[in-house]
Structures are given as structure tokens and as C-alpha cells.
Amino acid sequence: MVDGGRREKLFRELAISLVSGLILAIGGKAYASWATTAWATSVWLVLPAIVAAGGTAFAVVRYRNHSGRRQVFLIVSAFVQKHWVAELLENLTRALDRHGVDLVLKIPPYEYGGHGQLQQLAELRRNSRAFLGGFVMAADCAANRVEFERFCRSLRIPIVFVDSSPFEHVRDFPPNAAFVGCEDAEIGTRAAEWVANLLNDQELLSPNVLVVASTEHSDRQSSFAARLRTEVASAEITINDQGRFDRGRSAGIVGQTLQEAYRKGVTVHVVFCTEPFPT
């Protein structure tokens, strides 16, 4: 026998779950339809943002009808090497504070350490009832894609991926997950356009360009090289994809390249890092 108060709470939770599922299902079908049109490329960032906003709203509704703690989590792939994380934290904290929700930051034991992040996911899975939702800055996406999918599907709360997405296509996302950020190809393209403008201002017609990259986000370096060759056809571009998102390795690659260029009597005009810059 279920008393009146418990029955009302049960019906309220079921209604919230059904409505949220309907919204996500309609949104997913609409996105898949739009993605096939020619103008979809101009709105790729708006759509996941809308989904993310819907997820946040759902989290707020869940909070108002939830007797547990008022908090969401943020897992970052790196903290020391991600200088813009401070700005992200500030914006998230302010946005959530307006709804009376606290933000819990999860710092990885190792910078860009995929294994350490999997341990954090396992801990959050065990304590998922303490959270209304979460934001995840995924590390080692290619290797851990299956684990990220399992994590999302095992939780009944909204999960928003930021900075990098472990899923390649919209159809691969679990119903409670979304992505907000820039596509790797667009990052490379915009970086190339900025470099091309700088080279043109300095009247460098045949620049020597080094790209320090990784194998995980290959679209960044490939789109950068393709766009730069379009803008500066005579550019000499060297891509080293063994940076592995490690600042020390990136510094070693740059140092070795500069030494070799010095021995040959040539100049490296541009260094583009798709990962932590070797300061």
C-alpha cells in the first residue's frame, strides 16, 4: 500500500521522466534531420547548446522535486595545463548559483590521464544519487568511448560533455547526454586563418610551420594544414602527432625541431600546438 504523499511524489517523478524523455527524443530526431541539410553546418553549435540548456533545466526541475543535496559535478581532464578552466568554473558557478545548486569540482590525479578519469567515473556512479547532473571534460576519448557510454547510460541524470566529445555522431549519444564545444576541424581551420592573416601582414610568402599534435584529435591538425595551404600555398608545413597531450613531450618536439632548423640554417616561423603549449 502506498500512502497519498508517496503516491504523489511517485507520480511527479514519473511525469518529469516522461516529459524529459519526450523532449530529448524529439530533439534528437530534429537534429538528425537538420544535420543532413546544407545549412546545418552554420548551426552545429546552437543545437547542442539548446540540448545542454534543456538538460540544465531538467536538472533544476529534478532539484526542486528532489530531497537530496543540491549539487552537480564537473570532471576536468586537466587543471594545471588548462588555463581557461578558471573562466569555465566562474561561469558555471554563477549560472548554477542562480538556481541554488552547488558545483563540485573533480580534479584528475594525472593531467589528461584517461585511467584516472575512469576511476572518478566509477566513484561518481556509486554516489550518483548525490548529484542532479554533471559536466564532463573527457580525456582519452577514443580509448574510453565505451566506458563513457556505460557511465551515461547507468545514470539517470543529465550529462553534458564540454571541450571534447567521446562520441563521433549525434546518434551515438545516450539519451541523457549532450556536447557543447567546438569541433576539432573548426578549431584547426580558424587557427589557420589567423596564422595566414599574420603571415600576410609580415609578407612571409614561404613560411616554415611546425604543428605539434596528437593522434587523438587528428582533425585539428589536418584541417589546419589544409586551410593554411589554401591561404598560403607555398607554406612548408611539418606535422608531428606524437605530442600525446603532454607538455614535456611537446617541449621536446619543439626544441628538437628548432635545433635541427638552426643546423640547417633555416627559420621556423610558426608553431601551432593542438595541445598544451610547451611554455
mmCIF file of C-alpha atoms in Angstrom:
data_model
loop_
_atom_site.group_PDB
_atom_site.id
_atom_site.type_symbol
_atom_site.label_atom_id
_atom_site.label_comp_id
_atom_site.label_asym_id
_atom_site.label_seq_id
_atom_site.Cartn_x
_atom_site.Cartn_y
_atom_site.Cartn_z
ATOM 1 C CA MET A 1 0.000 0.000 0.000
ATOM 2 C CA VAL A 2 1.341 3.437 -0.974
ATOM 3 C CA ASP A 3 0.165 6.441 1.057
ATOM 4 C CA GLY A 4 -1.063 9.675 -0.587
ATOM 5 C CA GLY A 5 2.193 11.612 -0.115
ATOM 6 C CA ARG A 6 4.361 8.871 -1.552
ATOM 7 C CA ARG A 7 1.935 8.283 -4.436
ATOM 8 C CA GLU A 8 2.010 11.983 -5.331
ATOM 9 C CA LYS A 9 5.820 12.045 -5.255
ATOM 10 C CA LEU A 10 5.985 8.883 -7.394
ATOM 11 C CA PHE A 11 3.596 10.328 -9.996
ATOM 12 C CA ARG A 12 5.552 13.593 -10.050
ATOM 13 C CA GLU A 13 8.865 11.783 -10.672
ATOM 14 C CA LEU A 14 7.292 9.659 -13.427
ATOM 15 C CA ALA A 15 5.859 12.753 -15.126
ATOM 16 C CA ILE A 16 9.220 14.509 -15.050
ATOM 17 C CA SER A 17 10.986 11.462 -16.509
ATOM 18 C CA LEU A 18 8.397 11.009 -19.284
ATOM 19 C CA VAL A 19 8.427 14.674 -20.309
ATOM 20 C CA SER A 20 12.224 14.881 -20.296
ATOM 21 C CA GLY A 21 12.480 11.709 -22.356
ATOM 22 C CA LEU A 22 9.982 13.071 -24.885
ATOM 23 C CA ILE A 23 11.893 16.342 -25.204
ATOM 24 C CA LEU A 24 15.213 14.556 -25.754
ATOM 25 C CA ALA A 25 13.689 12.141 -28.273
ATOM 26 C CA ILE A 26 12.116 14.952 -30.330
ATOM 27 C CA GLY A 27 15.297 16.999 -30.115
ATOM 28 C CA GLY A 28 17.433 14.059 -31.265
ATOM 29 C CA LYS A 29 15.192 13.350 -34.275
ATOM 30 C CA ALA A 30 15.094 17.015 -35.236
ATOM 31 C CA TYR A 31 18.870 17.286 -35.007
ATOM 32 C CA ALA A 32 19.412 14.181 -37.109
ATOM 33 C CA SER A 33 17.076 15.609 -39.762
ATOM 34 C CA TRP A 34 18.721 19.023 -39.774
ATOM 35 C CA ALA A 35 22.218 17.545 -39.899
ATOM 36 C CA THR A 36 21.538 16.313 -43.431
ATOM 37 C CA THR A 37 20.717 19.760 -44.801
ATOM 38 C CA ALA A 38 23.235 22.087 -46.402
ATOM 39 C CA TRP A 39 22.789 24.852 -43.840
ATOM 40 C CA ALA A 40 23.278 22.598 -40.832
ATOM 41 C CA THR A 41 26.967 23.460 -40.590
ATOM 42 C CA SER A 42 26.132 27.030 -39.607
ATOM 43 C CA VAL A 43 24.073 25.984 -36.599
ATOM 44 C CA TRP A 44 26.066 22.994 -35.290
ATOM 45 C CA LEU A 45 26.989 24.883 -32.143
ATOM 46 C CA VAL A 46 23.457 26.173 -31.449
ATOM 47 C CA LEU A 47 21.824 22.763 -31.380
ATOM 48 C CA PRO A 48 23.993 21.109 -28.720
ATOM 49 C CA ALA A 49 23.759 24.319 -26.705
ATOM 50 C CA ILE A 50 19.968 24.034 -26.772
ATOM 51 C CA VAL A 51 20.168 20.402 -25.696
ATOM 52 C CA ALA A 52 22.567 21.365 -22.906
ATOM 53 C CA ALA A 53 20.247 24.139 -21.763
ATOM 54 C CA GLY A 54 17.391 21.648 -21.726
ATOM 55 C CA GLY A 55 19.488 19.264 -19.668
ATOM 56 C CA THR A 56 20.291 22.016 -17.188
ATOM 57 C CA ALA A 57 16.630 22.953 -16.926
ATOM 58 C CA PHE A 58 15.766 19.311 -16.332
ATOM 59 C CA ALA A 59 18.393 19.192 -13.588
ATOM 60 C CA VAL A 60 16.805 22.230 -11.928
ATOM 61 C CA VAL A 61 13.366 20.638 -12.065
ATOM 62 C CA ARG A 62 14.799 17.480 -10.601
ATOM 63 C CA TYR A 63 16.362 19.522 -7.838
ATOM 64 C CA ARG A 64 13.096 21.223 -6.922
ATOM 65 C CA ASN A 65 11.434 17.831 -6.606
ATOM 66 C CA HIS A 66 14.383 16.060 -5.022
ATOM 67 C CA SER A 67 15.019 15.630 -1.345
ATOM 68 C CA GLY A 68 18.764 15.099 -1.735
ATOM 69 C CA ARG A 69 21.695 17.514 -1.997
ATOM 70 C CA ARG A 70 21.633 20.451 -4.429
ATOM 71 C CA GLN A 71 24.795 19.869 -6.419
ATOM 72 C CA VAL A 72 26.227 18.901 -9.805
ATOM 73 C CA PHE A 73 29.737 17.715 -10.624
ATOM 74 C CA LEU A 74 32.373 18.873 -13.088
ATOM 75 C CA ILE A 75 35.126 16.454 -14.150
ATOM 76 C CA VAL A 76 38.056 18.115 -15.923
ATOM 77 C CA SER A 77 40.687 16.319 -17.985
ATOM 78 C CA ALA A 78 43.421 18.701 -16.793
ATOM 79 C CA PHE A 79 43.625 21.564 -14.322
ATOM 80 C CA VAL A 80 47.164 22.967 -14.293
ATOM 81 C CA GLN A 81 47.517 22.865 -18.084
ATOM 82 C CA LYS A 82 44.017 24.177 -18.832
ATOM 83 C CA HIS A 83 44.157 27.899 -18.143
ATOM 84 C CA TRP A 84 40.638 28.560 -19.407
ATOM 85 C CA VAL A 85 39.136 26.161 -16.852
ATOM 86 C CA ALA A 86 39.069 29.036 -14.326
ATOM 87 C CA GLU A 87 36.733 31.003 -16.584
ATOM 88 C CA LEU A 88 34.574 27.933 -17.140
ATOM 89 C CA LEU A 89 34.322 27.397 -13.384
ATOM 90 C CA GLU A 90 33.337 31.015 -12.831
ATOM 91 C CA ASN A 91 30.571 30.921 -15.449
ATOM 92 C CA LEU A 92 29.188 27.562 -14.322
ATOM 93 C CA THR A 93 29.235 28.555 -10.665
ATOM 94 C CA ARG A 94 27.367 31.794 -11.304
ATOM 95 C CA ALA A 95 24.780 30.118 -13.526
ATOM 96 C CA LEU A 96 24.116 27.325 -11.040
ATOM 97 C CA ASP A 97 24.077 29.663 -8.034
ATOM 98 C CA ARG A 98 21.050 31.401 -9.503
ATOM 99 C CA HIS A 99 19.190 28.114 -9.057
ATOM 100 C CA GLY A 100 20.663 27.330 -5.640
ATOM 101 C CA VAL A 101 22.811 24.475 -6.993
ATOM 102 C CA ASP A 102 26.419 23.897 -5.873
ATOM 103 C CA LEU A 103 29.228 22.834 -8.204
ATOM 104 C CA VAL A 104 31.592 20.023 -7.150
ATOM 105 C CA LEU A 105 34.932 20.043 -8.989
ATOM 106 C CA LYS A 106 36.704 16.739 -9.681
ATOM 107 C CA ILE A 107 40.407 17.274 -10.493
ATOM 108 C CA PRO A 108 42.170 14.332 -12.212
ATOM 109 C CA PRO A 109 45.058 12.600 -10.418
ATOM 110 C CA TYR A 110 47.074 12.938 -13.653
ATOM 111 C CA GLU A 111 46.805 15.635 -16.327
ATOM 112 C CA TYR A 112 44.936 14.196 -19.328
ATOM 113 C CA GLY A 113 45.011 10.818 -17.617
ATOM 114 C CA GLY A 114 42.288 8.628 -19.058
ATOM 115 C CA HIS A 115 42.746 5.869 -16.475
ATOM 116 C CA GLY A 116 42.454 8.292 -13.565
ATOM 117 C CA GLN A 117 39.270 9.717 -15.028
ATOM 118 C CA LEU A 118 37.749 6.269 -15.304
ATOM 119 C CA GLN A 119 38.311 5.845 -11.568
ATOM 120 C CA GLN A 120 36.444 9.104 -10.991
ATOM 121 C CA LEU A 121 33.573 7.914 -13.172
ATOM 122 C CA ALA A 122 33.325 4.722 -11.134
ATOM 123 C CA GLU A 123 33.196 6.728 -7.901
ATOM 124 C CA LEU A 124 30.508 9.026 -9.275
ATOM 125 C CA ARG A 125 28.489 6.052 -10.445
ATOM 126 C CA ARG A 126 28.444 4.720 -6.881
ATOM 127 C CA ASN A 127 27.403 8.125 -5.499
ATOM 128 C CA SER A 128 25.185 9.273 -8.367
ATOM 129 C CA ARG A 129 22.166 9.890 -6.108
ATOM 130 C CA ALA A 130 24.047 12.794 -4.525
ATOM 131 C CA PHE A 131 24.010 14.755 -7.813
ATOM 132 C CA LEU A 132 21.399 16.339 -10.044
ATOM 133 C CA GLY A 133 23.596 16.255 -13.141
ATOM 134 C CA GLY A 134 27.152 16.637 -14.320
ATOM 135 C CA PHE A 135 29.622 18.171 -16.757
ATOM 136 C CA VAL A 136 32.470 16.055 -18.134
ATOM 137 C CA MET A 137 35.641 17.188 -19.906
ATOM 138 C CA ALA A 138 36.515 13.802 -21.381
ATOM 139 C CA ALA A 139 40.116 12.554 -21.506
ATOM 140 C CA ASP A 140 41.434 9.918 -23.909
ATOM 141 C CA CYS A 141 38.110 9.873 -25.750
ATOM 142 C CA ALA A 142 38.974 7.250 -28.340
ATOM 143 C CA ALA A 143 40.169 4.657 -25.829
ATOM 144 C CA ASN A 144 37.444 5.297 -23.234
ATOM 145 C CA ARG A 145 34.419 5.825 -25.505
ATOM 146 C CA VAL A 146 32.714 2.618 -24.354
ATOM 147 C CA GLU A 147 33.228 3.495 -20.685
ATOM 148 C CA PHE A 148 31.782 6.976 -21.173
ATOM 149 C CA GLU A 149 28.718 5.469 -22.808
ATOM 150 C CA ARG A 150 28.274 2.997 -19.947
ATOM 151 C CA PHE A 151 28.662 5.805 -17.450
ATOM 152 C CA CYS A 152 25.934 7.911 -19.081
ATOM 153 C CA ARG A 153 23.518 5.043 -19.500
ATOM 154 C CA SER A 154 23.954 3.875 -15.906
ATOM 155 C CA LEU A 155 22.952 7.291 -14.541
ATOM 156 C CA ARG A 156 19.504 8.889 -14.747
ATOM 157 C CA ILE A 157 20.758 12.457 -14.662
ATOM 158 C CA PRO A 158 21.762 14.882 -17.455
ATOM 159 C CA ILE A 159 25.433 14.665 -18.516
ATOM 160 C CA VAL A 160 26.925 17.481 -20.612
ATOM 161 C CA PHE A 161 30.325 16.938 -22.243
ATOM 162 C CA VAL A 162 32.430 20.068 -22.714
ATOM 163 C CA ASP A 163 35.645 20.774 -24.672
ATOM 164 C CA SER A 164 35.817 17.288 -26.206
ATOM 165 C CA SER A 165 33.202 14.690 -27.033
ATOM 166 C CA PRO A 166 33.752 10.928 -26.736
ATOM 167 C CA PHE A 167 31.052 10.313 -29.364
ATOM 168 C CA GLU A 168 31.614 10.923 -33.065
ATOM 169 C CA HIS A 169 27.983 11.205 -34.196
ATOM 170 C CA VAL A 170 24.753 12.523 -32.721
ATOM 171 C CA ARG A 171 23.185 9.104 -32.985
ATOM 172 C CA ASP A 172 25.876 7.697 -30.668
ATOM 173 C CA PHE A 173 24.891 9.889 -27.711
ATOM 174 C CA PRO A 174 22.937 8.287 -24.867
ATOM 175 C CA PRO A 175 19.510 9.925 -24.333
ATOM 176 C CA ASN A 176 20.681 11.865 -21.260
ATOM 177 C CA ALA A 177 23.938 13.199 -22.774
ATOM 178 C CA ALA A 178 24.876 16.218 -24.897
ATOM 179 C CA PHE A 179 28.002 18.069 -26.069
ATOM 180 C CA VAL A 180 28.804 21.790 -26.040
ATOM 181 C CA GLY A 181 32.031 22.970 -27.644
ATOM 182 C CA CYS A 182 33.897 23.490 -30.900
ATOM 183 C CA GLU A 183 34.500 20.762 -33.436
ATOM 184 C CA ASP A 184 38.139 19.803 -33.875
ATOM 185 C CA ALA A 185 38.077 20.683 -37.568
ATOM 186 C CA GLU A 186 36.768 24.176 -36.888
ATOM 187 C CA ILE A 187 39.480 24.796 -34.289
ATOM 188 C CA GLY A 188 42.146 23.945 -36.857
ATOM 189 C CA THR A 189 40.507 25.971 -39.606
ATOM 190 C CA ARG A 190 40.158 29.125 -37.535
ATOM 191 C CA ALA A 191 43.714 28.826 -36.245
ATOM 192 C CA ALA A 192 44.972 28.556 -39.840
ATOM 193 C CA GLU A 193 43.026 31.635 -40.904
ATOM 194 C CA TRP A 194 44.521 33.661 -38.054
ATOM 195 C CA VAL A 195 48.046 32.446 -38.903
ATOM 196 C CA ALA A 196 47.511 33.245 -42.597
ATOM 197 C CA ASN A 197 46.498 36.833 -41.778
ATOM 198 C CA LEU A 198 49.575 37.235 -39.586
ATOM 199 C CA LEU A 199 51.890 35.865 -42.279
ATOM 200 C CA ASN A 200 50.366 38.120 -44.905
ATOM 201 C CA ASP A 201 50.837 41.167 -42.665
ATOM 202 C CA GLN A 202 54.512 40.253 -42.288
ATOM 203 C CA GLU A 203 54.793 39.481 -46.026
ATOM 204 C CA LEU A 204 56.144 35.975 -45.422
ATOM 205 C CA LEU A 205 55.456 34.156 -48.660
ATOM 206 C CA SER A 206 57.146 30.816 -47.868
ATOM 207 C CA PRO A 207 56.848 30.291 -44.110
ATOM 208 C CA ASN A 208 58.144 27.231 -42.262
ATOM 209 C CA VAL A 209 55.376 25.934 -39.976
ATOM 210 C CA LEU A 210 55.586 23.274 -37.251
ATOM 211 C CA VAL A 211 52.406 21.608 -35.991
ATOM 212 C CA VAL A 212 52.727 19.819 -32.631
ATOM 213 C CA ALA A 213 49.739 17.499 -32.378
ATOM 214 C CA SER A 214 48.415 14.165 -31.143
ATOM 215 C CA THR A 215 46.710 11.157 -32.673
ATOM 216 C CA GLU A 216 43.506 11.639 -30.667
ATOM 217 C CA HIS A 217 42.219 14.867 -32.278
ATOM 218 C CA SER A 218 43.629 14.445 -35.772
ATOM 219 C CA ASP A 219 41.009 16.711 -37.375
ATOM 220 C CA ARG A 220 42.635 19.715 -35.693
ATOM 221 C CA GLN A 221 45.978 19.348 -37.414
ATOM 222 C CA SER A 222 44.609 18.102 -40.741
ATOM 223 C CA SER A 223 42.117 20.967 -41.093
ATOM 224 C CA PHE A 224 44.795 23.462 -40.014
ATOM 225 C CA ALA A 225 47.223 22.229 -42.665
ATOM 226 C CA ALA A 226 44.556 22.096 -45.386
ATOM 227 C CA ARG A 227 43.313 25.615 -44.701
ATOM 228 C CA LEU A 228 46.792 27.109 -44.389
ATOM 229 C CA ARG A 229 47.842 25.564 -47.715
ATOM 230 C CA THR A 230 44.772 27.163 -49.267
ATOM 231 C CA GLU A 231 45.635 30.583 -47.840
ATOM 232 C CA VAL A 232 49.442 30.333 -48.199
ATOM 233 C CA ALA A 233 50.165 27.857 -50.954
ATOM 234 C CA SER A 234 53.969 27.946 -50.554
ATOM 235 C CA ALA A 235 53.948 27.235 -46.808
ATOM 236 C CA GLU A 236 56.209 24.374 -45.666
ATOM 237 C CA ILE A 237 54.189 22.508 -43.018
ATOM 238 C CA THR A 238 55.603 19.784 -40.751
ATOM 239 C CA ILE A 239 53.158 17.829 -38.560
ATOM 240 C CA ASN A 240 54.404 15.869 -35.547
ATOM 241 C CA ASP A 241 51.499 13.972 -33.971
ATOM 242 C CA GLN A 242 53.465 12.442 -31.081
ATOM 243 C CA GLY A 243 52.773 15.183 -28.515
ATOM 244 C CA ARG A 244 50.284 12.928 -26.670
ATOM 245 C CA PHE A 245 48.828 15.919 -24.820
ATOM 246 C CA ASP A 246 51.935 16.093 -22.669
ATOM 247 C CA ARG A 247 53.639 19.450 -22.118
ATOM 248 C CA GLY A 248 57.087 17.869 -21.685
ATOM 249 C CA ARG A 249 56.837 15.874 -24.921
ATOM 250 C CA SER A 250 55.581 18.939 -26.789
ATOM 251 C CA ALA A 251 58.516 20.995 -25.491
ATOM 252 C CA GLY A 252 60.910 18.268 -26.625
ATOM 253 C CA ILE A 253 59.435 18.218 -30.117
ATOM 254 C CA VAL A 254 59.688 21.994 -30.467
ATOM 255 C CA GLY A 255 63.235 22.063 -29.076
ATOM 256 C CA GLN A 256 64.448 19.311 -31.381
ATOM 257 C CA THR A 257 62.854 20.952 -34.411
ATOM 258 C CA LEU A 258 64.416 24.339 -33.624
ATOM 259 C CA GLN A 259 67.854 22.787 -33.158
ATOM 260 C CA GLU A 260 67.602 20.940 -36.451
ATOM 261 C CA ALA A 261 66.434 24.108 -38.204
ATOM 262 C CA TYR A 262 69.382 26.026 -36.729
ATOM 263 C CA ARG A 263 71.848 23.435 -38.025
ATOM 264 C CA LYS A 264 70.332 23.688 -41.489
ATOM 265 C CA GLY A 265 70.296 27.476 -41.380
ATOM 266 C CA VAL A 266 66.520 27.772 -41.762
ATOM 267 C CA THR A 267 63.880 29.540 -39.688
ATOM 268 C CA VAL A 268 60.724 28.173 -38.070
ATOM 269 C CA HIS A 269 58.201 30.979 -38.420
ATOM 270 C CA VAL A 270 55.120 29.433 -36.802
ATOM 271 C CA VAL A 271 54.475 26.775 -34.150
ATOM 272 C CA PHE A 272 50.876 25.572 -33.810
ATOM 273 C CA CYS A 273 50.127 23.288 -30.856
ATOM 274 C CA THR A 274 46.844 21.420 -30.796
ATOM 275 C CA GLU A 275 47.555 20.506 -27.150
ATOM 276 C CA PRO A 276 49.291 22.081 -24.100
ATOM 277 C CA PHE A 277 51.735 24.695 -25.340
ATOM 278 C CA PRO A 278 55.317 23.924 -24.192
ATOM 279 C CA THR A 279 55.981 27.015 -22.097
#
